[in-house]
Amino acid sequence: MTFPPLMAALVLAATALSASAEDVVVYSARAEQLIKPLFDAYTRDTGVQIKFITGAEGPLMERLKAEGQNTPADMLLTVDAGNLWQASHQGLLRPVQSKALQDNVPAHLRDPGNEWFGLSVRARTIVYNTTMVKPSELSTYEDLADPKWKGRLCLRTAKKVYNQSLVAMMITEHGEPKTEAIVKGWVNNLATAPFADDTKAMEAVANRQCAATVVNTYYYGRLMATQPKYPLAIFWPNQNLTSKEAGVHVNVSGAGVTRHAKNPAGAQKLIEWLSSDRAQNLFADNNLEYPVNPKVKPADTVAAWGSFQPNLINVKEAGSLQAQAVKLMDRVGYK
Amino acid sequence: MSVPEGSFPLPAAATAVTAPQKRFRVDGWVLFALLLAALVLVPVVVSLSSFARIDGSILSHLSEFVLPELLVNTFWLLLGVGFGVTLLGVSLAWLVAMCEFPGRRLFDWALLLPLALPAYVTAFVAIDLLDFSGPLLSWLREGWGITGLPEVRSRGGVVMVLSLALYPYVYLISKNAFATQGAMALEAAQSLGLSRTQGFVRVALPMARPWIVAGLMLALMETLADFGTMAIFNIDTFTTAIYKAWYSLFSLPAAAQLASVLILFVLVVVVLEQRSRAQMRYAAVGRSGVSRRIVLSPVMAALACLYSGLVLLLAFGVPVAQLVVWTLDVAVQDLDARYWSFAWHSLILSGLGALLVVVFSVLLAYAGRQRPSALMRWTQRLATLGYAFPGAVLAVGLFIPVAALDNALIDLARDWFGFQGTEIFKGSLLVMLLAYLVRFLAVGFGPMDSGLQRITRNVDEAARSLGTRTSRLLARVHLPMLRASLSTAAALAFVDIMKEMPITLMTRPFGWDTLAVRVYEMTSEGQWERAALPSLAIVLVGLVPILFLTWRADKLRC
């Protein structure tokens, strides 16, 4: 070795553990506790080792960008189509031709250019206090802007990508001016300042600070598991399928193969496996999400919330319109 | 002999006693300081290079709809937190260092405990307990029909939480100041006919100013760069706008440009503060012996005890009790053998990082003493700016050049030896530790610099006249006098690194998850109750340096 030995030891400590050709290296913005069980199962099934590192989406993407051709990462796993679209838009992913993925993932939940694929579905819906609201009073997301909800609405912060995606999808349906009016209506109806997370918003609804809110269903599932007495229920909005506002807002967590993957075939196999019957229940049930693969049934807890018609517009719109949505929310003072 | 700060380099004769060899040393100190500042400036320079691509639409959007409110927020938060930490920190330091009251010896170290508790954890607990749905307001509402109380999710709430979380910086550093000069100063003041209160306000407080300000600057820089607490309160500050530009509008250049503005602001404040006390000298007149403490009247002693106890309860007792309750719920599910490795990684990274920070802080502060000049002063200021940088922006600002260096080296290594790997420096502990150094140098430098100012230059001259060389002067004379500052710097750096998230997330090698990373994993999914377990573990491991600090202090006293 030509380097001074101590230096080399410090520097190469990590490299010594470097991936063998078979291993798959994953950068994940999905939390460790939600993915490790799956990776462990994959290793048991196939013998392939998975090395992964977790982090926030923005820094992980910058990391991929800075590493360029010399990235160790084969696969990027993240939540929200907005982030997946950004990764693809910034040239961090590569297209994957896979019959299995075409079959397992519905068209509106994957990239039309095949750079990323949804792996679990997250529905963002209305949760209301059953002692304060009759289900017949509820209809659509848009209706929550109506003055009859004045002082009765709670929302999570506009800084969360889930709300940005929801507003972005509304822009595709209604255009920007009408969406802006709707979001302004929401802000006018707020009972209190937006919350930092979905759970806090639902707690406020349960404690009658407000009557209804908009959350991802798995937060509802988690909260009800610890607080079964809360008078909360799920309402599926926008189910009038003849109108233009058809469908519950859905989003995905998903994955793509990185542009400079060292083991693209291994990464593709892993994504295919994640979309398969075998993995889908593990993937979705672990976090009370919906399987993306239509052949796989959701967990019993999740199925008990009833079925709904999802919005079928391709979730990539959440990405392409995200910045527009953020600016719109800033303009109407949605914090 | 002493030179006003901010003046130009001394004529060589004043410091360099003899020979050209000495001249070479002059260059060594200056060169060292410049290199260190250059390292810290790497992320700043990366940020500034973003000015090549100005995204006008994002900046004009932010300045129209976002900036006005967040500037007002930032202003009030700085004012409120500055007032809060000074009030709590100085009053507690004075009581503990100068007065005798029941429980004083306990409070002496226990009041440091909130340091081990990340501010975002205190914030979450505060909201959980004090918001509309929390137990207190529910009880008042349902039991007594009381409504209309102020909302905790407000500027006032943030000020409360950050004051409780950050006062230990001021407390720890100014306690050292009072302990080393307070009694003597006060005796002198009283012998001149001032009352005890007058003595405190007119003599002890002004004499402790560099220490108080050093702690205050740390607290304010932390407030400015904070993202976690603000996110939990959903309060918009300058730093949240930086993250908005990056995470929501996907413009890292715009984020970096805003970060540069933030850094410039901090630099201006630092310069103004130093100018305002440029003509003062803070050397202690001599070595103070074991001071006689002020014996408080029974009523005052009880009040002192009650006050210290209340602060400790609110800043540490209540949050930790809540963490314990949550942990009991999740420990069965989440606690496994991996926690040993998480704790070990936290311990080793914080330990090595703190060591690095302390060594470089001593050298940087010492360089300033050896070669006082305007250039040196500027170099020191620049080298300690990393603390005000929003963590994730700093992390990426360091990662980009390291990755570029790696890419160049890997290409060479591939051509020359057929190297197959993808990482040389990135993904090694070396990069991580350097990043910690850049971020936390201010935490070590503050206590070291103010500690050095206390040592009169007579000591140096006496030692020199006996022919002592600089390195021996530092090792034999100064470092022993700086023990309190050294352990303060080490403890602050240790707990700060342990709580740190963005750098750890971005630069850790595969498999190097720490306790803070665990907290991140849980909170990123909104699972705060599950984050209680790693948070509590951070507190436990963070106790190590705090107990060490206490043990050291006790040993010194005997």
PDB file of N, CA and C in Angstrom, chain A residues 63-131:
ATOM      1  N   ARG A  63     -26.890  14.192  -2.387  1.00  0.00           N
ATOM      2  CA  ARG A  63     -25.782  13.261  -2.241  1.00  0.00           C
ATOM      3  C   ARG A  63     -25.586  12.477  -3.531  1.00  0.00           C
ATOM      4  N   LEU A  64     -26.683  11.975  -4.077  1.00  0.00           N
ATOM      5  CA  LEU A  64     -26.609  11.247  -5.346  1.00  0.00           C
ATOM      6  C   LEU A  64     -26.016  12.120  -6.440  1.00  0.00           C
ATOM      7  N   LYS A  65     -26.469  13.374  -6.450  1.00  0.00           N
ATOM      8  CA  LYS A  65     -26.026  14.293  -7.485  1.00  0.00           C
ATOM      9  C   LYS A  65     -24.524  14.547  -7.363  1.00  0.00           C
ATOM     10  N   ALA A  66     -24.080  14.803  -6.116  1.00  0.00           N
ATOM     11  CA  ALA A  66     -22.669  15.115  -5.902  1.00  0.00           C
ATOM     12  C   ALA A  66     -21.783  13.911  -6.195  1.00  0.00           C
ATOM     13  N   GLU A  67     -22.275  12.714  -5.903  1.00  0.00           N
ATOM     14  CA  GLU A  67     -21.465  11.523  -6.113  1.00  0.00           C
ATOM     15  C   GLU A  67     -21.354  11.164  -7.593  1.00  0.00           C
ATOM     16  N   GLY A  68     -22.380  11.555  -8.343  1.00  0.00           N
ATOM     17  CA  GLY A  68     -22.350  11.312  -9.784  1.00  0.00           C
ATOM     18  C   GLY A  68     -22.100   9.857 -10.112  1.00  0.00           C
ATOM     19  N   GLN A  69     -21.120   9.642 -11.014  1.00  0.00           N
ATOM     20  CA  GLN A  69     -20.848   8.276 -11.474  1.00  0.00           C
ATOM     21  C   GLN A  69     -20.348   7.372 -10.369  1.00  0.00           C
ATOM     22  N   ASN A  70     -19.801   7.982  -9.307  1.00  0.00           N
ATOM     23  CA  ASN A  70     -19.194   7.163  -8.265  1.00  0.00           C
ATOM     24  C   ASN A  70     -20.106   6.963  -7.065  1.00  0.00           C
ATOM     25  N   THR A  71     -21.392   6.996  -7.299  1.00  0.00           N
ATOM     26  CA  THR A  71     -22.282   6.724  -6.178  1.00  0.00           C
ATOM     27  C   THR A  71     -22.267   5.230  -5.876  1.00  0.00           C
ATOM     28  N   PRO A  72     -22.296   4.881  -4.580  1.00  0.00           N
ATOM     29  CA  PRO A  72     -22.441   3.460  -4.268  1.00  0.00           C
ATOM     30  C   PRO A  72     -23.898   2.994  -4.408  1.00  0.00           C
ATOM     31  N   ALA A  73     -24.836   3.951  -4.525  1.00  0.00           N
ATOM     32  CA  ALA A  73     -26.255   3.586  -4.443  1.00  0.00           C
ATOM     33  C   ALA A  73     -26.763   2.969  -5.744  1.00  0.00           C
ATOM     34  N   ASP A  74     -27.507   1.875  -5.599  1.00  0.00           N
ATOM     35  CA  ASP A  74     -28.151   1.243  -6.748  1.00  0.00           C
ATOM     36  C   ASP A  74     -29.610   1.642  -6.856  1.00  0.00           C
ATOM     37  N   MET A  75     -30.179   2.043  -5.720  1.00  0.00           N
ATOM     38  CA  MET A  75     -31.630   2.247  -5.703  1.00  0.00           C
ATOM     39  C   MET A  75     -31.978   3.384  -4.761  1.00  0.00           C
ATOM     40  N   LEU A  76     -32.970   4.186  -5.158  1.00  0.00           N
ATOM     41  CA  LEU A  76     -33.481   5.258  -4.299  1.00  0.00           C
ATOM     42  C   LEU A  76     -34.902   4.901  -3.908  1.00  0.00           C
ATOM     43  N   LEU A  77     -35.152   4.912  -2.603  1.00  0.00           N
ATOM     44  CA  LEU A  77     -36.483   4.564  -2.086  1.00  0.00           C
ATOM     45  C   LEU A  77     -36.989   5.783  -1.335  1.00  0.00           C
ATOM     46  N   THR A  78     -38.171   6.263  -1.689  1.00  0.00           N
ATOM     47  CA  THR A  78     -38.645   7.464  -1.000  1.00  0.00           C
ATOM     48  C   THR A  78     -40.161   7.481  -0.910  1.00  0.00           C
ATOM     49  N   VAL A  79     -40.652   8.383  -0.082  1.00  0.00           N
ATOM     50  CA  VAL A  79     -42.090   8.553   0.024  1.00  0.00           C
ATOM     51  C   VAL A  79     -42.485   9.776  -0.780  1.00  0.00           C
ATOM     52  N   ASP A  80     -43.677   9.767  -1.287  1.00  0.00           N
ATOM     53  CA  ASP A  80     -44.308  10.843  -2.031  1.00  0.00           C
ATOM     54  C   ASP A  80     -43.832  10.919  -3.479  1.00  0.00           C
ATOM     55  N   ALA A  81     -44.813  10.899  -4.362  1.00  0.00           N
ATOM     56  CA  ALA A  81     -44.539  10.973  -5.792  1.00  0.00           C
ATOM     57  C   ALA A  81     -43.813  12.260  -6.157  1.00  0.00           C
ATOM     58  N   GLY A  82     -44.064  13.325  -5.373  1.00  0.00           N
ATOM     59  CA  GLY A  82     -43.388  14.587  -5.648  1.00  0.00           C
ATOM     60  C   GLY A  82     -41.874  14.407  -5.600  1.00  0.00           C
ATOM     61  N   ASN A  83     -41.414  13.682  -4.600  1.00  0.00           N
ATOM     62  CA  ASN A  83     -39.976  13.450  -4.480  1.00  0.00           C
ATOM     63  C   ASN A  83     -39.454  12.539  -5.581  1.00  0.00           C
ATOM     64  N   LEU A  84     -40.232  11.520  -5.925  1.00  0.00           N
ATOM     65  CA  LEU A  84     -39.814  10.604  -6.990  1.00  0.00           C
ATOM     66  C   LEU A  84     -39.705  11.347  -8.311  1.00  0.00           C
ATOM     67  N   TRP A  85     -40.698  12.200  -8.567  1.00  0.00           N
ATOM     68  CA  TRP A  85     -40.673  12.976  -9.805  1.00  0.00           C
ATOM     69  C   TRP A  85     -39.432  13.860  -9.839  1.00  0.00           C
ATOM     70  N   GLN A  86     -39.118  14.504  -8.695  1.00  0.00           N
ATOM     71  CA  GLN A  86     -37.933  15.353  -8.637  1.00  0.00           C
ATOM     72  C   GLN A  86     -36.667  14.558  -8.942  1.00  0.00           C
ATOM     73  N   ALA A  87     -36.557  13.373  -8.341  1.00  0.00           N
ATOM     74  CA  ALA A  87     -35.363  12.555  -8.565  1.00  0.00           C
ATOM     75  C   ALA A  87     -35.205  12.248 -10.044  1.00  0.00           C
ATOM     76  N   SER A  88     -36.313  11.903 -10.667  1.00  0.00           N
ATOM     77  CA  SER A  88     -36.289  11.585 -12.087  1.00  0.00           C
ATOM     78  C   SER A  88     -35.964  12.838 -12.910  1.00  0.00           C
ATOM     79  N   HIS A  89     -36.607  13.949 -12.535  1.00  0.00           N
ATOM     80  CA  HIS A  89     -36.423  15.219 -13.219  1.00  0.00           C
ATOM     81  C   HIS A  89     -34.965  15.679 -13.151  1.00  0.00           C
ATOM     82  N   GLN A  90     -34.306  15.403 -12.026  1.00  0.00           N
ATOM     83  CA  GLN A  90     -32.912  15.826 -11.860  1.00  0.00           C
ATOM     84  C   GLN A  90     -31.929  14.811 -12.443  1.00  0.00           C
ATOM     85  N   GLY A  91     -32.456  13.811 -13.134  1.00  0.00           N
ATOM     86  CA  GLY A  91     -31.588  12.861 -13.820  1.00  0.00           C
ATOM     87  C   GLY A  91     -30.883  11.891 -12.896  1.00  0.00           C
ATOM     88  N   LEU A  92     -31.509  11.562 -11.777  1.00  0.00           N
ATOM     89  CA  LEU A  92     -30.852  10.677 -10.825  1.00  0.00           C
ATOM     90  C   LEU A  92     -31.261   9.214 -11.004  1.00  0.00           C
ATOM     91  N   LEU A  93     -32.295   8.983 -11.835  1.00  0.00           N
ATOM     92  CA  LEU A  93     -32.802   7.618 -11.992  1.00  0.00           C
ATOM     93  C   LEU A  93     -32.640   7.170 -13.448  1.00  0.00           C
ATOM     94  N   ARG A  94     -32.787   5.863 -13.656  1.00  0.00           N
ATOM     95  CA  ARG A  94     -32.735   5.342 -15.028  1.00  0.00           C
ATOM     96  C   ARG A  94     -34.002   4.531 -15.311  1.00  0.00           C
ATOM     97  N   PRO A  95     -34.417   4.486 -16.585  1.00  0.00           N
ATOM     98  CA  PRO A  95     -35.619   3.718 -16.903  1.00  0.00           C
ATOM     99  C   PRO A  95     -35.380   2.225 -16.716  1.00  0.00           C
ATOM    100  N   VAL A  96     -36.440   1.533 -16.347  1.00  0.00           N
ATOM    101  CA  VAL A  96     -36.364   0.095 -16.111  1.00  0.00           C
ATOM    102  C   VAL A  96     -37.472  -0.573 -16.924  1.00  0.00           C
ATOM    103  N   GLN A  97     -37.105  -1.498 -17.791  1.00  0.00           N
ATOM    104  CA  GLN A  97     -38.128  -2.237 -18.547  1.00  0.00           C
ATOM    105  C   GLN A  97     -38.410  -3.536 -17.808  1.00  0.00           C
ATOM    106  N   SER A  98     -39.595  -3.640 -17.243  1.00  0.00           N
ATOM    107  CA  SER A  98     -39.899  -4.825 -16.454  1.00  0.00           C
ATOM    108  C   SER A  98     -41.365  -5.193 -16.598  1.00  0.00           C
ATOM    109  N   LYS A  99     -41.587  -6.378 -17.134  1.00  0.00           N
ATOM    110  CA  LYS A  99     -42.960  -6.878 -17.280  1.00  0.00           C
ATOM    111  C   LYS A  99     -43.612  -7.007 -15.907  1.00  0.00           C
ATOM    112  N   ALA A 100     -42.854  -7.512 -14.942  1.00  0.00           N
ATOM    113  CA  ALA A 100     -43.409  -7.731 -13.606  1.00  0.00           C
ATOM    114  C   ALA A 100     -43.912  -6.414 -13.020  1.00  0.00           C
ATOM    115  N   LEU A 101     -43.135  -5.356 -13.165  1.00  0.00           N
ATOM    116  CA  LEU A 101     -43.541  -4.074 -12.591  1.00  0.00           C
ATOM    117  C   LEU A 101     -44.738  -3.484 -13.332  1.00  0.00           C
ATOM    118  N   GLN A 102     -44.754  -3.659 -14.671  1.00  0.00           N
ATOM    119  CA  GLN A 102     -45.928  -3.197 -15.442  1.00  0.00           C
ATOM    120  C   GLN A 102     -47.185  -3.896 -14.939  1.00  0.00           C
ATOM    121  N   ASP A 103     -47.044  -5.181 -14.631  1.00  0.00           N
ATOM    122  CA  ASP A 103     -48.213  -5.944 -14.186  1.00  0.00           C
ATOM    123  C   ASP A 103     -48.616  -5.609 -12.762  1.00  0.00           C
ATOM    124  N   ASN A 104     -47.636  -5.444 -11.906  1.00  0.00           N
ATOM    125  CA  ASN A 104     -47.930  -5.301 -10.483  1.00  0.00           C
ATOM    126  C   ASN A 104     -48.336  -3.895 -10.059  1.00  0.00           C
ATOM    127  N   VAL A 105     -47.874  -2.877 -10.801  1.00  0.00           N
ATOM    128  CA  VAL A 105     -48.111  -1.494 -10.375  1.00  0.00           C
ATOM    129  C   VAL A 105     -49.059  -0.817 -11.368  1.00  0.00           C
ATOM    130  N   PRO A 106     -50.238  -0.370 -10.911  1.00  0.00           N
ATOM    131  CA  PRO A 106     -51.180   0.306 -11.817  1.00  0.00           C
ATOM    132  C   PRO A 106     -50.537   1.527 -12.479  1.00  0.00           C
ATOM    133  N   ALA A 107     -50.968   1.830 -13.678  1.00  0.00           N
ATOM    134  CA  ALA A 107     -50.296   2.842 -14.495  1.00  0.00           C
ATOM    135  C   ALA A 107     -50.246   4.209 -13.827  1.00  0.00           C
ATOM    136  N   HIS A 108     -51.279   4.583 -13.074  1.00  0.00           N
ATOM    137  CA  HIS A 108     -51.275   5.944 -12.519  1.00  0.00           C
ATOM    138  C   HIS A 108     -50.371   6.059 -11.284  1.00  0.00           C
ATOM    139  N   LEU A 109     -49.823   4.920 -10.845  1.00  0.00           N
ATOM    140  CA  LEU A 109     -48.967   4.945  -9.662  1.00  0.00           C
ATOM    141  C   LEU A 109     -47.500   4.701 -10.012  1.00  0.00           C
ATOM    142  N   ARG A 110     -47.157   4.843 -11.303  1.00  0.00           N
ATOM    143  CA  ARG A 110     -45.746   4.745 -11.675  1.00  0.00           C
ATOM    144  C   ARG A 110     -45.412   5.787 -12.741  1.00  0.00           C
ATOM    145  N   ASP A 111     -44.115   5.985 -12.914  1.00  0.00           N
ATOM    146  CA  ASP A 111     -43.644   6.996 -13.856  1.00  0.00           C
ATOM    147  C   ASP A 111     -43.928   6.546 -15.279  1.00  0.00           C
ATOM    148  N   PRO A 112     -44.553   7.406 -16.116  1.00  0.00           N
ATOM    149  CA  PRO A 112     -44.798   7.027 -17.512  1.00  0.00           C
ATOM    150  C   PRO A 112     -43.484   6.698 -18.241  1.00  0.00           C
ATOM    151  N   GLY A 113     -42.372   7.273 -17.779  1.00  0.00           N
ATOM    152  CA  GLY A 113     -41.064   6.972 -18.374  1.00  0.00           C
ATOM    153  C   GLY A 113     -40.379   5.791 -17.710  1.00  0.00           C
ATOM    154  N   ASN A 114     -41.063   5.086 -16.812  1.00  0.00           N
ATOM    155  CA  ASN A 114     -40.544   3.884 -16.143  1.00  0.00           C
ATOM    156  C   ASN A 114     -39.306   4.116 -15.288  1.00  0.00           C
ATOM    157  N   GLU A 115     -39.151   5.337 -14.761  1.00  0.00           N
ATOM    158  CA  GLU A 115     -37.986   5.581 -13.906  1.00  0.00           C
ATOM    159  C   GLU A 115     -38.285   5.293 -12.445  1.00  0.00           C
ATOM    160  N   TRP A 116     -39.550   5.325 -12.064  1.00  0.00           N
ATOM    161  CA  TRP A 116     -39.892   4.964 -10.685  1.00  0.00           C
ATOM    162  C   TRP A 116     -41.240   4.271 -10.626  1.00  0.00           C
ATOM    163  N   PHE A 117     -41.425   3.530  -9.545  1.00  0.00           N
ATOM    164  CA  PHE A 117     -42.620   2.704  -9.393  1.00  0.00           C
ATOM    165  C   PHE A 117     -43.156   2.832  -7.980  1.00  0.00           C
ATOM    166  N   GLY A 118     -44.468   3.072  -7.859  1.00  0.00           N
ATOM    167  CA  GLY A 118     -45.075   3.107  -6.531  1.00  0.00           C
ATOM    168  C   GLY A 118     -45.031   1.720  -5.907  1.00  0.00           C
ATOM    169  N   LEU A 119     -44.838   1.644  -4.599  1.00  0.00           N
ATOM    170  CA  LEU A 119     -44.782   0.349  -3.919  1.00  0.00           C
ATOM    171  C   LEU A 119     -45.832   0.219  -2.828  1.00  0.00           C
ATOM    172  N   SER A 120     -46.303   1.369  -2.301  1.00  0.00           N
ATOM    173  CA  SER A 120     -47.449   1.310  -1.399  1.00  0.00           C
ATOM    174  C   SER A 120     -48.269   2.563  -1.638  1.00  0.00           C
ATOM    175  N   VAL A 121     -49.564   2.473  -1.357  1.00  0.00           N
ATOM    176  CA  VAL A 121     -50.467   3.590  -1.615  1.00  0.00           C
ATOM    177  C   VAL A 121     -50.858   4.219  -0.294  1.00  0.00           C
ATOM    178  N   ARG A 122     -50.828   5.539  -0.276  1.00  0.00           N
ATOM    179  CA  ARG A 122     -51.218   6.263   0.918  1.00  0.00           C
ATOM    180  C   ARG A 122     -52.395   7.140   0.527  1.00  0.00           C
ATOM    181  N   ALA A 123     -53.517   6.958   1.201  1.00  0.00           N
ATOM    182  CA  ALA A 123     -54.708   7.735   0.887  1.00  0.00           C
ATOM    183  C   ALA A 123     -54.807   8.906   1.851  1.00  0.00           C
ATOM    184  N   ARG A 124     -55.012  10.105   1.298  1.00  0.00           N
ATOM    185  CA  ARG A 124     -55.169  11.292   2.150  1.00  0.00           C
ATOM    186  C   ARG A 124     -56.642  11.644   2.150  1.00  0.00           C
ATOM    187  N   THR A 125     -57.263  11.520   3.285  1.00  0.00           N
ATOM    188  CA  THR A 125     -58.717  11.598   3.314  1.00  0.00           C
ATOM    189  C   THR A 125     -59.195  12.465   4.480  1.00  0.00           C
ATOM    190  N   ILE A 126     -60.512  12.544   4.631  1.00  0.00           N
ATOM    191  CA  ILE A 126     -61.068  13.384   5.694  1.00  0.00           C
ATOM    192  C   ILE A 126     -61.325  12.527   6.932  1.00  0.00           C
ATOM    193  N   VAL A 127     -60.926  13.033   8.090  1.00  0.00           N
ATOM    194  CA  VAL A 127     -61.285  12.403   9.361  1.00  0.00           C
ATOM    195  C   VAL A 127     -62.095  13.418  10.155  1.00  0.00           C
ATOM    196  N   TYR A 128     -63.227  12.947  10.740  1.00  0.00           N
ATOM    197  CA  TYR A 128     -64.112  13.894  11.420  1.00  0.00           C
ATOM    198  C   TYR A 128     -64.496  13.373  12.799  1.00  0.00           C
ATOM    199  N   ASN A 129     -65.001  14.287  13.628  1.00  0.00           N
ATOM    200  CA  ASN A 129     -65.476  13.943  14.962  1.00  0.00           C
ATOM    201  C   ASN A 129     -66.945  13.505  14.840  1.00  0.00           C
ATOM    202  N   THR A 130     -67.201  12.247  15.227  1.00  0.00           N
ATOM    203  CA  THR A 130     -68.541  11.681  15.003  1.00  0.00           C
ATOM    204  C   THR A 130     -69.606  12.331  15.879  1.00  0.00           C
ATOM    205  N   THR A 131     -69.175  13.024  16.953  1.00  0.00           N
ATOM    206  CA  THR A 131     -70.193  13.687  17.785  1.00  0.00           C
ATOM    207  C   THR A 131     -70.504  15.092  17.288  1.00  0.00           C
TER     208      THR A 131
END
